Tab-separated table of C-alpha atoms in Angstrom:
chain	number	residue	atom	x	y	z
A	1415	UNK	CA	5.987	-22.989	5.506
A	1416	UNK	CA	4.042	-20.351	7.745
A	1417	UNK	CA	4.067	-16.596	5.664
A	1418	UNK	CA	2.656	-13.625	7.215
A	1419	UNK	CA	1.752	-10.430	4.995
A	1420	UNK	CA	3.315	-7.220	6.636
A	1421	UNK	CA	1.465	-4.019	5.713
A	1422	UNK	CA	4.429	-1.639	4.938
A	1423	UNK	CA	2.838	1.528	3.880
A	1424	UNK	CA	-0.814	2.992	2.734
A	1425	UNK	CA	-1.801	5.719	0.424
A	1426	UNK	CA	-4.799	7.443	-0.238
A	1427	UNK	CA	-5.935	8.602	-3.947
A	1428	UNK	CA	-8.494	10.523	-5.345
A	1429	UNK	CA	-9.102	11.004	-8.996
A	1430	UNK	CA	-9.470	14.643	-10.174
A	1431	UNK	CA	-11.184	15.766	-12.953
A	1432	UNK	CA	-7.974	17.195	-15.112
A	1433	UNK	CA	-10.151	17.861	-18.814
A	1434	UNK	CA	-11.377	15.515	-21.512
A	1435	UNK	CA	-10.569	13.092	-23.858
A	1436	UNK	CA	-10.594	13.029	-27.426
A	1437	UNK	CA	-14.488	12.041	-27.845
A	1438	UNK	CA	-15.477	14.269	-25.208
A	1439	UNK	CA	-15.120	12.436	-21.837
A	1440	UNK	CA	-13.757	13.998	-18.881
A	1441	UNK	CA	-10.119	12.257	-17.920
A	1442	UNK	CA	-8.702	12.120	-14.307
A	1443	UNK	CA	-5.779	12.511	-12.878
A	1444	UNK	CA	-5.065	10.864	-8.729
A	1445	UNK	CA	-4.096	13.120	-6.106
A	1446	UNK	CA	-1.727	11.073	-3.460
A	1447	UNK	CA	-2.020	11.147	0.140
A	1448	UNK	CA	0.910	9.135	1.778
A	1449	UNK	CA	1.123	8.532	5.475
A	1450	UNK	CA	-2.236	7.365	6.199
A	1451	UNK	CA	-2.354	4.980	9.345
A	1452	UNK	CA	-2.589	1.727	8.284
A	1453	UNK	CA	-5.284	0.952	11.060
A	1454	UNK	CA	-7.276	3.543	9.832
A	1455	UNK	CA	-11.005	2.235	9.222
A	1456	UNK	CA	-12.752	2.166	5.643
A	1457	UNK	CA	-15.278	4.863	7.458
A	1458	UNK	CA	-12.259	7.178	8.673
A	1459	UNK	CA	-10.689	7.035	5.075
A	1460	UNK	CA	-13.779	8.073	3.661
A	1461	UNK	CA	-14.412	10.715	6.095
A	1462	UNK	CA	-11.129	12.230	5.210
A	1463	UNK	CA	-11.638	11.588	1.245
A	1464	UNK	CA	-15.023	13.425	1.522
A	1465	UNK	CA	-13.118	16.550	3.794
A	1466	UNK	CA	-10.382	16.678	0.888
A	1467	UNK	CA	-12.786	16.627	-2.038
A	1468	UNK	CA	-14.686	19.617	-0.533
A	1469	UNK	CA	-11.798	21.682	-1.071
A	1470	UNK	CA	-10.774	20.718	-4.400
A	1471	UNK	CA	-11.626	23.011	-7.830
A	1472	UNK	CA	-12.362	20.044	-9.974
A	1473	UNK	CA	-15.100	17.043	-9.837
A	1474	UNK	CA	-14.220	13.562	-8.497
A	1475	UNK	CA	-14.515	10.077	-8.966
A	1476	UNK	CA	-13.212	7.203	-7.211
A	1477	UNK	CA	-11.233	6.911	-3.701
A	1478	UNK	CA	-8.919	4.347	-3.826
A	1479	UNK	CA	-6.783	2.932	-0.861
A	1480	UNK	CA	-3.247	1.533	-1.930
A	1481	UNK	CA	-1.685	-0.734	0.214
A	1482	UNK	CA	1.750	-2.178	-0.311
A	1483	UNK	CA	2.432	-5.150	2.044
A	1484	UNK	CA	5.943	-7.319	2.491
A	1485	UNK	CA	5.669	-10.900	2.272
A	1486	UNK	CA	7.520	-12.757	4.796
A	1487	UNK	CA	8.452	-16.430	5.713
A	1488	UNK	CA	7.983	-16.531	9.302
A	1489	UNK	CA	10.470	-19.322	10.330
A	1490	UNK	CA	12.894	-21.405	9.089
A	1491	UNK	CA	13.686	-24.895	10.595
A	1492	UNK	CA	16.803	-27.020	9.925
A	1493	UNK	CA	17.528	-30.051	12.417
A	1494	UNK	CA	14.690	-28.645	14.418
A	1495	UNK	CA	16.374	-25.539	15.477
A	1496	UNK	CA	15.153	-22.312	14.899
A	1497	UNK	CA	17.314	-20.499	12.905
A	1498	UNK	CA	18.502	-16.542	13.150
A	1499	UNK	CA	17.386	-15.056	9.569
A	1500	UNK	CA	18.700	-11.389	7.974
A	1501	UNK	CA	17.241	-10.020	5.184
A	1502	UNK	CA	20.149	-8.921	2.360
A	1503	UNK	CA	19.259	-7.894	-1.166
A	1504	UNK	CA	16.066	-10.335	-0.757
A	1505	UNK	CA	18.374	-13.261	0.025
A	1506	UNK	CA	18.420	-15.187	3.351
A	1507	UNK	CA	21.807	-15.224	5.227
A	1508	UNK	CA	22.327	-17.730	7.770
A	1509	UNK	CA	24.958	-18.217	9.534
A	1510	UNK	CA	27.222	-17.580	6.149
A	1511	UNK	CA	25.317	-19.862	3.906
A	1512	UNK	CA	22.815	-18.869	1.600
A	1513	UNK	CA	18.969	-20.288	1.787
């Protein structure tokens, strides 16, 4: 069974320094940037986490990229004919029956 991994979107986080914790230690919050390209290099994700963080009040930490991807069978074969598939609810639909 061939299954391909579709990237479906990517975010960009940043954690802000948002106070501290009971024994002292700063806590952090994330800041969320949606739409980033999913092409977009490590290098050009950086670059644009370092521009953002130069504008911000608080101290940083970590960049994080968050992708979400869709898993997807890539064909199904029944007496060696490929076979039309639609997505419903999660469920495969062909031709009436359900797979």
């Amino acid at each position: 069974m061939a299954v391909s991994k579709e990237l479906m979107t990517t975010t960009l986080s940043i954690e802000v320094e948002s106070g501290v914790d009971k024994d002292g230690n700063p806590s952090y919050k994330k800041k969320n940037f949606s739409g980033i390209n999913g092409d977009a290099t490590p290098e050009a994700l950086a670059t644009v986490a370092d521009a953002i963080k130069l504008v911000l009040a608080n101290q940083t930490r970590y960049t994080l990229v968050n992708e979400i991807s869709m898993l997807e069978n890539n064909a199904y074969l029944i007496n060696s004919n490929l076979i039309e598939r639609r997505k419903k609810h999660g469920i495969l639909i062909t031709n009436g029956l359900f797979m």
